[in-house]
Structure formats: C-alpha cells, structure tokens
C-alpha cells in the first residue's frame, strides 16, 4: 500500500513539474501572440477630444493607441496587421454612466434582481461583485456601442460603491475597470405634502432628521479616516465597513448624489459645499436645469437621466427635459447623459445614443452630445486617462459605425475593447437569424 502511494506521489510530482515546464514554455509564445501592432485605415475618426479626421488612421499596439492622424508616417511598415474600415465612422466606446446592467435581468423575477442590500447605510457593499457576466442584456447593450457601464447599487440612503465595468469578459474580475468608481448617496425628499396625515411642521422635522443622519454618518467616516491616519503604523485595527470611504472623502473618487427635485438638488449641493466636498456629482437631475447657476458655481457635474421623463410641472415647457442638457452646458456644467437605473434604464441602455440625440434636436451641439456619452462620463468617473476619446496613450477601445452614432439609422458594425475585437452577437441577432430561416407554410 505504501509502495503504491509512493509511486502515485512520484507520478503526481512529475506531472506537476511537466505542467510547470509547459506553462513556462508557453508564456513567451502567449506574450508574442499578444504583442501586435495594428493599423486601422480609411475611417472617419471622431476623436471627441479634438477635431474629426476624415479618412484617418489609428495605430495601436496591444491595448494602447500609439498614433492618430490623417497619414501616419511608415504606418504600413510598422503594422503587423491592417484593418480596413472602408469609410466607417470610428468613435470611442460609449459609457453608460449610471446603470443596473448586469444586476437585474427580469425585474418581475426576484431571483434575477441583485442591486440592493438590507440596511440604509452600507458603504461596504461593492456592486461590481454582483454583476452577472452571462446577462443577456449586456451583449444587447454592447451591440449598440456601449463598451462600459457603471454598475450602481440602489436602496437605502448610502447603498454602496459602484464599479465601472466593461461589457466584455468571462468573469466580473476581468470586466472590472475601476472597482471603487463612485460612492452613492440617495438624498431624502425635501417636499412637504398637504395630503399627508402628518402636519407640515412634523414633516419638516422628519426631513431635517434625515439630513442630520447623513451628516452623522459622514462625521463618523471622517473621524475613522483621521484616526487611521494618526495611528502608528501597524497599530490601527481596520473596520471593513468604513475602509471604502477614504478615497471619496479625500476627493479622489466622486460622491454621486441621486437627486431629481429642485429642493433636493439644492439641499445636496449646499450640504456638500458646507462639508468642503469638491468631487460631487448629481445623478438623475430632472430639475437640474433650474439650479444650473448653483451647480456651475460649485463645479458640480450632472449625470442627466431624465431625457424621456415627462415635465414635472404643468407650467414647464413640453420639451424642457430635452432642452435641459443644453441649459446646463451653457451655464458651465459638465453633463453626462444616461438612461438611469431600474428595470427601464437597464433594458433600454442600448438606446443611450438616442437620448443624446434627442437633446441635439433641442439645442445641444452634436459634438457635446457625443462627449456626454463618451468623454464626460470618463472624466466624471476618473478614467479619462484611458477611456472616452481616441488619442495616443489611451486604451484602444472604439466602435466602427456605419454613420453618425446619434442617427437612429446608424448601425454599429464592429467593436474593440482594450485592443481586442469583441462579438456583437446578442439574443436579438440570434432570434433574428432563427426566425429569418423559419419554415414557410405551403
């Protein structure tokens, strides 16, 4: 028995050594296969950060853009492979700046909803962990040019931290671009209802108590960060529930405050200013156009989700939700356009370019609309050094479309994420092929 065990152990050890040798031998081959210089030619290049280049070229190596221009010197000689785009329009990958994509599949089925946790204050909840890489909705979004999305937690006052995800990857780890992208705060209502059973003074007291609780939460978070900073090295016991707060309190990553009504927006902005928080973003922003001056003064960006909402008041113009991004832009507010969270926003995130196009029809310049779904989200989320535009040094993430990306008639033909071409197949295309070939009754 012992002899057999020794033989078995010897065989296993030999197999491990062989596997190790094979792995080490394969590493240079894999590296060599990945190290490729590719030239993209004959495309109208919408750099977003600069001028549009007619019949331009983009040279990439691995996952990075090396050069962009009309005629790149000796580009053909330096390229290992050439991709001819035949007059297609090249755009940066589109970024859905607030979404529950990958966190909900069928809203009517509780088993497919994973966007909220129990509790009102849960900063240690990381939404990216719960994203389902096999969601059928992710390829549908990708097919219309969405290369990245912010997976946003919902529920509670501080529901957690969102992660910026790519729309391609086998696992959540491979999809995650920035795991601690933004801290989310859902600001309490500031309205006083005449139909409520509670008196106006009681309602006012209740809303002030809610804001006070938020203040107390952030006071404790700041106290924790100060204590950790002051403690001798190795003498401080970390508290997992408070650890994620540090980069947001320091302004390294944004605090995204979800607010729609005017009084809520004003309350949130004044609160952030009083606490000295400078990296603040308003998400939702239905009435943000009414507070454009205040937002611009405090340098608060807006992730605008209300393009297809109805006017909030009967005195508002019918098209005010379409005009709002231009009103904000004119005031000096940086605007990103999004379809928002929830089941509607998740299933319709593929329509992101058309939300931007609706604002173009009501005054927003076309170039600004494209920035609102590419560069501005990247800047707001702190990843503009790698995403959002086509320029040297950035990640080779872009889409080839048949025309203007804001045009409903345009089709996205190809997509590359970090230099790798990804499939645009989705449930929609599979069903199209299936029913196109259906038997014809005789």
PDB file of C-alpha atoms in Angstrom, residues 17 22 24 75 87 102 133 152-153 198 200 238 241 261 296 322 379 397 407 424:
ATOM      1  CA  UNK A  17       6.864  19.539 -12.986  1.00  0.00           C
ATOM      2  CA  UNK A  22       4.876  23.577 -20.277  1.00  0.00           C
ATOM      3  CA  UNK A  24       6.795  28.466 -18.621  1.00  0.00           C
ATOM      4  CA  UNK A  75       2.460  53.119 -40.511  1.00  0.00           C
ATOM      5  CA  UNK A  87     -15.256  54.705 -44.697  1.00  0.00           C
ATOM      6  CA  UNK A 102     -25.810  43.004 -15.051  1.00  0.00           C
ATOM      7  CA  UNK A 133     -21.243  38.291 -16.798  1.00  0.00           C
ATOM      8  CA  UNK A 152     -24.917  51.234  -9.463  1.00  0.00           C
ATOM      9  CA  UNK A 153     -26.266  49.877  -6.144  1.00  0.00           C
ATOM     10  CA  UNK A 198     -48.630  64.419   9.399  1.00  0.00           C
ATOM     11  CA  UNK A 200     -46.186  70.343   7.849  1.00  0.00           C
ATOM     12  CA  UNK A 238      -9.214  48.418  10.199  1.00  0.00           C
ATOM     13  CA  UNK A 241     -17.430  48.915   6.859  1.00  0.00           C
ATOM     14  CA  UNK A 261     -36.414  67.551  -7.455  1.00  0.00           C
ATOM     15  CA  UNK A 296     -21.824  75.678 -12.071  1.00  0.00           C
ATOM     16  CA  UNK A 322     -34.896  67.562 -23.980  1.00  0.00           C
ATOM     17  CA  UNK A 379     -13.867  62.423 -16.738  1.00  0.00           C
ATOM     18  CA  UNK A 397     -11.494  50.965 -27.116  1.00  0.00           C
ATOM     19  CA  UNK A 407     -28.523  58.806 -36.010  1.00  0.00           C
ATOM     20  CA  UNK A 424     -21.642  41.976 -31.439  1.00  0.00           C
TER      21      UNK A 424
END
